[in-house]
Structures are given as C-alpha cells and as structure tokens.
Amino acid sequence: MYDLLIKNGKLANGHFVDIAIQAGKIAKISTNIIESAEKEIDLKGLHYISAGWIDSHTHCYSASPIYNDEPDLIGVTHGVTTVVDAGSVGADDIDDFYQLTQKSSTNVYSILNISRIGLLRQDELADMSDIDLDIAKETINKHSDFVVGIKARMSGSVVKENGLKPLVKAKEMQAQNNHLPLMVHVGNNPPNLDDIAELLTKGDIITHCYNGKPNRILTPEGELKESMKKAIKRGVILDVGHGGASFSFDVAEQAIKKGIYPDTISSDIYCKNRIAGPVRSLAHIMSKFLTIGLSLEQVINCVTINAANALQMDAKGQLEVGKDADLTIFNIHHEPCTFVDSEQGNRQGNESFLPLASIVAGQVITTQHGEKTDVFNS
Ligand SMILES: [Zn+2]
C-alpha cells in the first residue's frame, strides 16, 4: 500500500499519468496504477502535474536587513516546492539562516555569497578582505547539504573599485570546492558584461540574463554580444532572475527570437517585489514567458529539470522513480491579463499558471486556489 496515489494527472506534454508515492519518494509512475494507497487524489485528467517547481533565485533569509522574505510565502503557498536563496547570506550568517529554514515546509537551499557578510550591505564586494577562501571552504563543508552554489554580484555598485577581482576570487573559491555552481549577477557596469562573460566556464550561471540595462546581453543593434555567443557555446547557463530591476520584455523577446532561450526561469523574489510587483510569484514570472511565446513544456522544464541540473540537485526536478516526491499540481487559467516587466514595459496575455497544490516529500499542501477545487476536499 502506497502513502499517496495521484490519479490521472495531465503532463505538460499532454500525456496522462498516475504517480505513487512511498516514504517521501516517487515509487511508481504508470498510465494506470491499480494498487491502493492511504490517500488518493484524482486529478481526472483536468489538472496538470509536474515535478515540483524550483525557484533558483530568491531572497528568503527572514533576518536579512535588505532583501528578506519567508520561504513558505514564496514557496509552497504558490506551488514552489524548492526555493534557492541567491546570496542573501555569506559565511557569517549561514548558521542562523539554516536554523531559520528548519521550520519551513518548503525545501530551502543557499547559494552562498562569496562575501562573508552577505547582503548586510549593498556593496558586499567593495572590501576584498570580506572574501575569505578558508572561511568559505569551512562553511561549504559544514553545510554541504544546504549550500548548493556560490554567488558573486558583479555590479559597479557592489564591487566599487574592485572591478573583476571578486569574480577572479569566486572562480578560485569554486575550484577549491568541487566546482560548485557559480551564479554571477550582472547589473550596471563596470565591470562590463564582455569581461565578466570571458571569465565564465561551463555550468556557470548568469542571472538577470534579460536585464534592460546598458550591460545587457544584446548590442545596441539588437544582436547577441560576441562574448555571450562564446560563453553560451562553452556551456554558460542563462537564468532569468526577474526582480524589480532586471527583466525587460524587449530584451527577452529579441533574444528568444534569435534562439537565446532561458535555461532557468527564476523570480529574484523578496517581500517587496512580491507584494507590490512586478514579481509577485514564480508562477507569475512563468506566465510572462508563456505570453512571449515559450511553450508550456519549455516553461515547466525551466523550473524543474533545468533548475535541478544547473544546481546539481540530483534527487529533484524529474518525474522518475526514486526521485524526491516533490510535485506541483496546477491549472492554466484563461483570462486576459496585463503583465509588467521591470522597465515599465507591458504585454497582454491570456494564460496564467494557477498552482493548486505543492507536494513536498509526499506531503500535500493545498494553495488558496486549490482550496476552491473539489479534488483536494474529498
Ligand atoms: Zn537577487
């Protein structure tokens, strides 16, 4: 007897499946599972199911003085089973952050800021002595199940006079720690994107990839910059990291037209841009990508398998026997909606993701929308 059986779920590719869960793992996937389970949810072919959504760039250290939020408010209440905090915390506060996450229903991971002070200040890479390789190594070893990468914010306002030096240190830190994924934020120059991109190697992640600032991935003529062409060829990963200042519909549309798709769709969410917009939720950001032409399957891949691969989370991101039983149940809601980017640009769409339930290690957490459907109330 299984712990949980989900019947007749619709996949993003249009197929239908039954999924059985046992001891927090996916135990069986088939078109028709006949064994019984303690609890059964019948989606009747009406509702979608996917691997649990992963938001690969968030800010959810609730004690952060600048960018803070509660993991569950950006996570399971909106269909997101895993949130990854991208650099709010450095070595100094990682113990506190880890303790705080223990009460969350959402899975939480940290991409450790290469500056030991984290986002205590906005210019955390202005003082090179805050990048301490020994302390970083100790921290990463101690929190090897929690820290999934390292983060370097390479904007002029963050690095001040240090230019590319913090990134050179970040690559050194990465080399000393089993080649952990490195996420690099690009914002206002200097340093220039060309110089940043040149230092990146296979698997490194550029976040804010469709930002509308002068340091964008496109030339003024709308072509992909040479440095980016080479970086993408080397296997550098593009992460959306929407945020309040880092997503332009114009840039995203031009890039996608040229075949420059996002690898991972993430929100860069924290309490302010969640409540006031333009971020709101990962689902809202995913809906923007449906609006500008990505298929349902492409969008889902960006928040499941691609995110898990980018951050080397082997047990997540796929509907496969033996993987963690993290799942998202959702609908596509058809109604006209105006979507706004970070540059006051907007687009009219007709489709929105509506998360109905998050399942984390087999535990079902119904969302507000899910409460209104009959599937979870039987
Ligand atoms: Zn961020």
PDB file of C-alpha atoms in Angstrom, residues 106-230:
ATOM      1  CA  THR A 106       9.312  24.486   1.513  1.00  0.00           C
ATOM      2  CA  ASN A 107      12.730  22.988   0.723  1.00  0.00           C
ATOM      3  CA  VAL A 108      15.295  25.769   1.134  1.00  0.00           C
ATOM      4  CA  TYR A 109      18.850  25.882  -0.204  1.00  0.00           C
ATOM      5  CA  SER A 110      21.503  28.557  -0.191  1.00  0.00           C
ATOM      6  CA  ILE A 111      23.778  29.904  -2.877  1.00  0.00           C
ATOM      7  CA  LEU A 112      26.438  31.305  -0.583  1.00  0.00           C
ATOM      8  CA  ASN A 113      27.553  34.880  -1.138  1.00  0.00           C
ATOM      9  CA  ILE A 114      31.323  34.894  -1.760  1.00  0.00           C
ATOM     10  CA  SER A 115      31.434  37.850   0.642  1.00  0.00           C
ATOM     11  CA  ARG A 116      31.325  36.560   4.198  1.00  0.00           C
ATOM     12  CA  ILE A 117      28.974  39.426   5.180  1.00  0.00           C
ATOM     13  CA  GLY A 118      26.361  38.517   2.528  1.00  0.00           C
ATOM     14  CA  LEU A 119      23.769  41.190   1.802  1.00  0.00           C
ATOM     15  CA  LEU A 120      24.370  43.001   5.053  1.00  0.00           C
ATOM     16  CA  ARG A 121      25.217  45.957   2.844  1.00  0.00           C
ATOM     17  CA  GLN A 122      24.523  46.568  -0.875  1.00  0.00           C
ATOM     18  CA  ASP A 123      28.282  46.826  -1.586  1.00  0.00           C
ATOM     19  CA  GLU A 124      29.284  43.491  -0.079  1.00  0.00           C
ATOM     20  CA  LEU A 125      32.204  43.067  -2.525  1.00  0.00           C
ATOM     21  CA  ALA A 126      33.722  46.545  -2.033  1.00  0.00           C
ATOM     22  CA  ASP A 127      36.190  45.239   0.554  1.00  0.00           C
ATOM     23  CA  MET A 128      38.256  42.335  -0.782  1.00  0.00           C
ATOM     24  CA  SER A 129      39.103  41.168   2.751  1.00  0.00           C
ATOM     25  CA  ASP A 130      35.462  40.031   3.087  1.00  0.00           C
ATOM     26  CA  ILE A 131      36.171  37.307   0.501  1.00  0.00           C
ATOM     27  CA  ASP A 132      37.900  34.728   2.686  1.00  0.00           C
ATOM     28  CA  LEU A 133      38.637  31.443   0.913  1.00  0.00           C
ATOM     29  CA  ASP A 134      39.431  29.482   4.092  1.00  0.00           C
ATOM     30  CA  ILE A 135      36.240  30.510   5.866  1.00  0.00           C
ATOM     31  CA  ALA A 136      34.247  29.801   2.696  1.00  0.00           C
ATOM     32  CA  LYS A 137      35.655  26.280   2.454  1.00  0.00           C
ATOM     33  CA  GLU A 138      34.895  25.563   6.097  1.00  0.00           C
ATOM     34  CA  THR A 139      31.331  26.878   5.650  1.00  0.00           C
ATOM     35  CA  ILE A 140      30.673  24.903   2.476  1.00  0.00           C
ATOM     36  CA  ASN A 141      31.952  21.698   4.100  1.00  0.00           C
ATOM     37  CA  LYS A 142      29.877  22.240   7.230  1.00  0.00           C
ATOM     38  CA  HIS A 143      26.701  22.948   5.226  1.00  0.00           C
ATOM     39  CA  SER A 144      27.268  20.591   2.304  1.00  0.00           C
ATOM     40  CA  ASP A 145      23.561  19.589   2.231  1.00  0.00           C
ATOM     41  CA  PHE A 146      22.381  23.198   2.330  1.00  0.00           C
ATOM     42  CA  VAL A 147      24.810  25.214   0.200  1.00  0.00           C
ATOM     43  CA  VAL A 148      24.336  24.364  -3.493  1.00  0.00           C
ATOM     44  CA  GLY A 149      26.435  27.090  -5.077  1.00  0.00           C
ATOM     45  CA  ILE A 150      28.257  30.374  -4.668  1.00  0.00           C
ATOM     46  CA  LYS A 151      27.186  33.836  -5.763  1.00  0.00           C
ATOM     47  CA  ALA A 152      29.088  36.875  -6.984  1.00  0.00           C
ATOM     48  CA  ARG A 153      27.178  40.083  -7.622  1.00  0.00           C
ATOM     49  CA  MET A 154      29.195  41.849 -10.304  1.00  0.00           C
ATOM     50  CA  SER A 155      27.676  45.358 -10.498  1.00  0.00           C
ATOM     51  CA  GLY A 156      29.549  48.640 -10.139  1.00  0.00           C
ATOM     52  CA  SER A 157      27.556  49.499  -7.020  1.00  0.00           C
ATOM     53  CA  VAL A 158      28.538  46.193  -5.376  1.00  0.00           C
ATOM     54  CA  VAL A 159      32.231  45.837  -6.302  1.00  0.00           C
ATOM     55  CA  LYS A 160      33.075  49.591  -6.293  1.00  0.00           C
ATOM     56  CA  GLU A 161      36.789  49.996  -7.192  1.00  0.00           C
ATOM     57  CA  ASN A 162      37.442  46.251  -7.311  1.00  0.00           C
ATOM     58  CA  GLY A 163      36.344  45.639 -10.902  1.00  0.00           C
ATOM     59  CA  LEU A 164      36.714  41.982 -11.869  1.00  0.00           C
ATOM     60  CA  LYS A 165      38.784  40.989  -8.820  1.00  0.00           C
ATOM     61  CA  PRO A 166      35.854  39.484  -6.857  1.00  0.00           C
ATOM     62  CA  LEU A 167      34.979  37.263  -9.829  1.00  0.00           C
ATOM     63  CA  VAL A 168      38.558  36.012 -10.111  1.00  0.00           C
ATOM     64  CA  LYS A 169      38.350  35.105  -6.399  1.00  0.00           C
ATOM     65  CA  ALA A 170      34.971  33.435  -6.968  1.00  0.00           C
ATOM     66  CA  LYS A 171      36.489  31.170  -9.627  1.00  0.00           C
ATOM     67  CA  GLU A 172      39.252  30.291  -7.188  1.00  0.00           C
ATOM     68  CA  MET A 173      36.669  29.524  -4.484  1.00  0.00           C
ATOM     69  CA  GLN A 174      34.756  27.347  -6.950  1.00  0.00           C
ATOM     70  CA  ALA A 175      37.914  25.417  -7.872  1.00  0.00           C
ATOM     71  CA  GLN A 176      38.631  24.742  -4.197  1.00  0.00           C
ATOM     72  CA  ASN A 177      35.120  23.408  -3.538  1.00  0.00           C
ATOM     73  CA  ASN A 178      34.385  20.581  -6.004  1.00  0.00           C
ATOM     74  CA  HIS A 179      33.466  23.006  -8.752  1.00  0.00           C
ATOM     75  CA  LEU A 180      30.221  24.130  -7.039  1.00  0.00           C
ATOM     76  CA  PRO A 181      27.857  26.009  -9.356  1.00  0.00           C
ATOM     77  CA  LEU A 182      28.770  29.711  -9.559  1.00  0.00           C
ATOM     78  CA  MET A 183      25.960  32.221 -10.086  1.00  0.00           C
ATOM     79  CA  VAL A 184      27.041  35.625 -11.333  1.00  0.00           C
ATOM     80  CA  HIS A 185      24.734  38.615 -11.211  1.00  0.00           C
ATOM     81  CA  VAL A 186      25.146  41.163 -13.992  1.00  0.00           C
ATOM     82  CA  GLY A 187      23.879  44.685 -13.450  1.00  0.00           C
ATOM     83  CA  ASN A 188      25.189  48.174 -14.016  1.00  0.00           C
ATOM     84  CA  ASN A 189      28.744  48.373 -15.363  1.00  0.00           C
ATOM     85  CA  PRO A 190      31.616  48.484 -14.730  1.00  0.00           C
ATOM     86  CA  PRO A 191      32.600  45.688 -14.942  1.00  0.00           C
ATOM     87  CA  ASN A 192      31.390  45.163 -18.499  1.00  0.00           C
ATOM     88  CA  LEU A 193      29.447  42.065 -19.404  1.00  0.00           C
ATOM     89  CA  ASP A 194      32.074  41.176 -22.047  1.00  0.00           C
ATOM     90  CA  ASP A 195      34.806  40.976 -19.402  1.00  0.00           C
ATOM     91  CA  ILE A 196      32.581  39.037 -16.983  1.00  0.00           C
ATOM     92  CA  ALA A 197      31.459  36.552 -19.629  1.00  0.00           C
ATOM     93  CA  GLU A 198      35.050  35.845 -20.660  1.00  0.00           C
ATOM     94  CA  LEU A 199      35.868  34.515 -17.181  1.00  0.00           C
ATOM     95  CA  LEU A 200      32.913  32.121 -17.045  1.00  0.00           C
ATOM     96  CA  THR A 201      33.183  28.419 -17.830  1.00  0.00           C
ATOM     97  CA  LYS A 202      30.786  25.516 -18.455  1.00  0.00           C
ATOM     98  CA  GLY A 203      27.983  25.382 -15.901  1.00  0.00           C
ATOM     99  CA  ASP A 204      28.465  28.906 -14.538  1.00  0.00           C
ATOM    100  CA  ILE A 205      25.159  30.754 -14.310  1.00  0.00           C
ATOM    101  CA  ILE A 206      24.485  34.311 -15.488  1.00  0.00           C
ATOM    102  CA  THR A 207      21.481  35.660 -13.619  1.00  0.00           C
ATOM    103  CA  HIS A 208      19.424  38.689 -14.740  1.00  0.00           C
ATOM    104  CA  CYS A 209      20.093  37.444 -18.301  1.00  0.00           C
ATOM    105  CA  TYR A 210      17.346  39.589 -19.870  1.00  0.00           C
ATOM    106  CA  ASN A 211      18.058  42.785 -17.933  1.00  0.00           C
ATOM    107  CA  GLY A 212      17.358  46.018 -19.815  1.00  0.00           C
ATOM    108  CA  LYS A 213      20.409  47.912 -18.538  1.00  0.00           C
ATOM    109  CA  PRO A 214      23.286  49.005 -20.829  1.00  0.00           C
ATOM    110  CA  ASN A 215      25.131  45.871 -19.625  1.00  0.00           C
ATOM    111  CA  ARG A 216      22.537  43.676 -21.367  1.00  0.00           C
ATOM    112  CA  ILE A 217      23.345  40.600 -23.461  1.00  0.00           C
ATOM    113  CA  LEU A 218      22.422  42.355 -26.722  1.00  0.00           C
ATOM    114  CA  THR A 219      24.332  45.009 -28.677  1.00  0.00           C
ATOM    115  CA  PRO A 220      22.607  48.365 -29.337  1.00  0.00           C
ATOM    116  CA  GLU A 221      21.705  46.884 -32.749  1.00  0.00           C
ATOM    117  CA  GLY A 222      19.918  44.004 -31.050  1.00  0.00           C
ATOM    118  CA  GLU A 223      22.485  41.303 -31.841  1.00  0.00           C
ATOM    119  CA  LEU A 224      23.764  38.889 -29.225  1.00  0.00           C
ATOM    120  CA  LYS A 225      27.132  40.160 -27.965  1.00  0.00           C
ATOM    121  CA  GLU A 226      30.119  38.157 -29.243  1.00  0.00           C
ATOM    122  CA  SER A 227      31.291  37.476 -25.683  1.00  0.00           C
ATOM    123  CA  MET A 228      27.881  35.962 -24.883  1.00  0.00           C
ATOM    124  CA  LYS A 229      27.859  33.832 -28.031  1.00  0.00           C
ATOM    125  CA  LYS A 230      31.156  32.311 -26.937  1.00  0.00           C
TER     126      LYS A 230
END
